[in-house]
PDB file of C-alpha atoms in Angstrom:
ATOM      1  CA  UNK A  12       0.143   0.319   0.064  1.00  0.00           C
ATOM      2  CA  UNK A  13       1.591   3.494  -0.873  1.00  0.00           C
ATOM      3  CA  UNK A  14       2.109   6.469   1.612  1.00  0.00           C
ATOM      4  CA  UNK A  15      -1.020   8.047  -0.020  1.00  0.00           C
ATOM      5  CA  UNK A  16      -3.393   5.456  -0.290  1.00  0.00           C
ATOM      6  CA  UNK A  17      -3.033   4.531   3.611  1.00  0.00           C
ATOM      7  CA  UNK A  18      -3.129   8.233   4.267  1.00  0.00           C
ATOM      8  CA  UNK A  19      -6.546   8.249   2.103  1.00  0.00           C
ATOM      9  CA  UNK A  20      -7.687   5.084   4.210  1.00  0.00           C
ATOM     10  CA  UNK A  21      -7.081   6.587   7.377  1.00  0.00           C
ATOM     11  CA  UNK A  22      -8.372   9.837   6.626  1.00  0.00           C
ATOM     12  CA  UNK A  23     -11.839   7.692   5.694  1.00  0.00           C
ATOM     13  CA  UNK A  24     -11.203   5.655   8.844  1.00  0.00           C
ATOM     14  CA  UNK A  25     -11.593   8.935  10.507  1.00  0.00           C
ATOM     15  CA  UNK A  26     -13.997  10.916   8.710  1.00  0.00           C
ATOM     16  CA  UNK A  27     -16.155   7.795   8.589  1.00  0.00           C
ATOM     17  CA  UNK A  28     -16.422   6.126  12.210  1.00  0.00           C
ATOM     18  CA  UNK A  29     -19.931   4.440  10.878  1.00  0.00           C
ATOM     19  CA  UNK A  30     -19.298   3.419   7.312  1.00  0.00           C
ATOM     20  CA  UNK A  31     -22.111   1.145   5.756  1.00  0.00           C
ATOM     21  CA  UNK A  32     -21.267  -1.747   3.833  1.00  0.00           C
ATOM     22  CA  UNK A  33     -20.530  -0.504   0.331  1.00  0.00           C
ATOM     23  CA  UNK A  34     -18.277   1.980   1.718  1.00  0.00           C
ATOM     24  CA  UNK A  35     -16.138  -0.499   3.743  1.00  0.00           C
ATOM     25  CA  UNK A  36     -15.963  -2.451   0.483  1.00  0.00           C
ATOM     26  CA  UNK A  37     -13.782   0.012  -1.628  1.00  0.00           C
ATOM     27  CA  UNK A  38     -12.009   0.847   0.936  1.00  0.00           C
ATOM     28  CA  UNK A  39     -11.503  -2.606   1.138  1.00  0.00           C
ATOM     29  CA  UNK A  40     -10.695  -2.703  -2.947  1.00  0.00           C
ATOM     30  CA  UNK A  41      -8.837   0.591  -2.650  1.00  0.00           C
ATOM     31  CA  UNK A  42      -6.491  -0.921   0.063  1.00  0.00           C
ATOM     32  CA  UNK A  43      -5.918  -4.151  -2.236  1.00  0.00           C
ATOM     33  CA  UNK A  44      -5.766  -2.599  -5.297  1.00  0.00           C
ATOM     34  CA  UNK A  45      -3.923   0.840  -4.067  1.00  0.00           C
ATOM     35  CA  UNK A  46      -4.398   3.828  -7.000  1.00  0.00           C
ATOM     36  CA  UNK A  47      -3.875   3.564 -10.357  1.00  0.00           C
ATOM     37  CA  UNK A  48      -0.598   4.111 -12.284  1.00  0.00           C
ATOM     38  CA  UNK A  49       0.600   5.598 -15.220  1.00  0.00           C
ATOM     39  CA  UNK A  50       1.302   2.107 -16.454  1.00  0.00           C
ATOM     40  CA  UNK A  51      -2.506   1.821 -16.276  1.00  0.00           C
ATOM     41  CA  UNK A  52      -3.707   2.642 -19.818  1.00  0.00           C
ATOM     42  CA  UNK A  53      -7.294   4.568 -18.481  1.00  0.00           C
ATOM     43  CA  UNK A  54      -5.083   6.799 -16.319  1.00  0.00           C
ATOM     44  CA  UNK A  55      -2.056   7.212 -18.329  1.00  0.00           C
ATOM     45  CA  UNK A  56      -2.168  10.863 -19.075  1.00  0.00           C
ATOM     46  CA  UNK A  57      -3.970  11.782 -15.724  1.00  0.00           C
ATOM     47  CA  UNK A  58      -1.919  13.386 -12.908  1.00  0.00           C
ATOM     48  CA  UNK A  59      -2.528  12.340  -8.942  1.00  0.00           C
ATOM     49  CA  UNK A  60      -0.768  15.257  -8.142  1.00  0.00           C
ATOM     50  CA  UNK A  61      -3.607  17.484  -7.247  1.00  0.00           C
ATOM     51  CA  UNK A  62      -5.465  14.320  -4.857  1.00  0.00           C
ATOM     52  CA  UNK A  63      -1.902  13.840  -2.880  1.00  0.00           C
ATOM     53  CA  UNK A  64      -2.367  17.629  -1.288  1.00  0.00           C
ATOM     54  CA  UNK A  65      -5.899  16.925  -0.116  1.00  0.00           C
ATOM     55  CA  UNK A  66      -6.942  15.844   3.029  1.00  0.00           C
ATOM     56  CA  UNK A  67     -10.418  13.854   3.711  1.00  0.00           C
ATOM     57  CA  UNK A  68     -12.710  15.312   6.843  1.00  0.00           C
ATOM     58  CA  UNK A  69     -16.169  14.519   7.774  1.00  0.00           C
ATOM     59  CA  UNK A  70     -18.856  16.811   6.640  1.00  0.00           C
ATOM     60  CA  UNK A  71     -20.092  19.398   9.498  1.00  0.00           C
ATOM     61  CA  UNK A  72     -23.047  17.874  10.997  1.00  0.00           C
ATOM     62  CA  UNK A  73     -26.287  19.791  11.057  1.00  0.00           C
ATOM     63  CA  UNK A  74     -28.842  20.175  14.172  1.00  0.00           C
ATOM     64  CA  UNK A  75     -31.937  18.076  13.230  1.00  0.00           C
ATOM     65  CA  UNK A  76     -34.705  20.241  11.682  1.00  0.00           C
ATOM     66  CA  UNK A  77     -37.563  21.388  13.952  1.00  0.00           C
ATOM     67  CA  UNK A  78     -40.750  20.963  11.989  1.00  0.00           C
ATOM     68  CA  UNK A  79     -42.607  23.412  14.575  1.00  0.00           C
ATOM     69  CA  UNK A  80     -40.182  26.196  12.883  1.00  0.00           C
ATOM     70  CA  UNK A  81     -40.970  25.758   9.412  1.00  0.00           C
ATOM     71  CA  UNK A  82     -43.596  28.211   7.241  1.00  0.00           C
TER      72      UNK A  82
END
């Protein structure tokens, strides 16, 4: 597993402590296969540098809606 793949997995685990089955399967696939490299035909000309600069964090949670306050 590359350093970037490991960091994405760690960010995901921190941001999504209660991941559903699909999310856990996607993370397992990423961990097993890793990110595409330039040898992979479909990714030959794609740069992953932007992805390396990103940090993944949980989305902010909104307070629950109060139905009585709605018009």
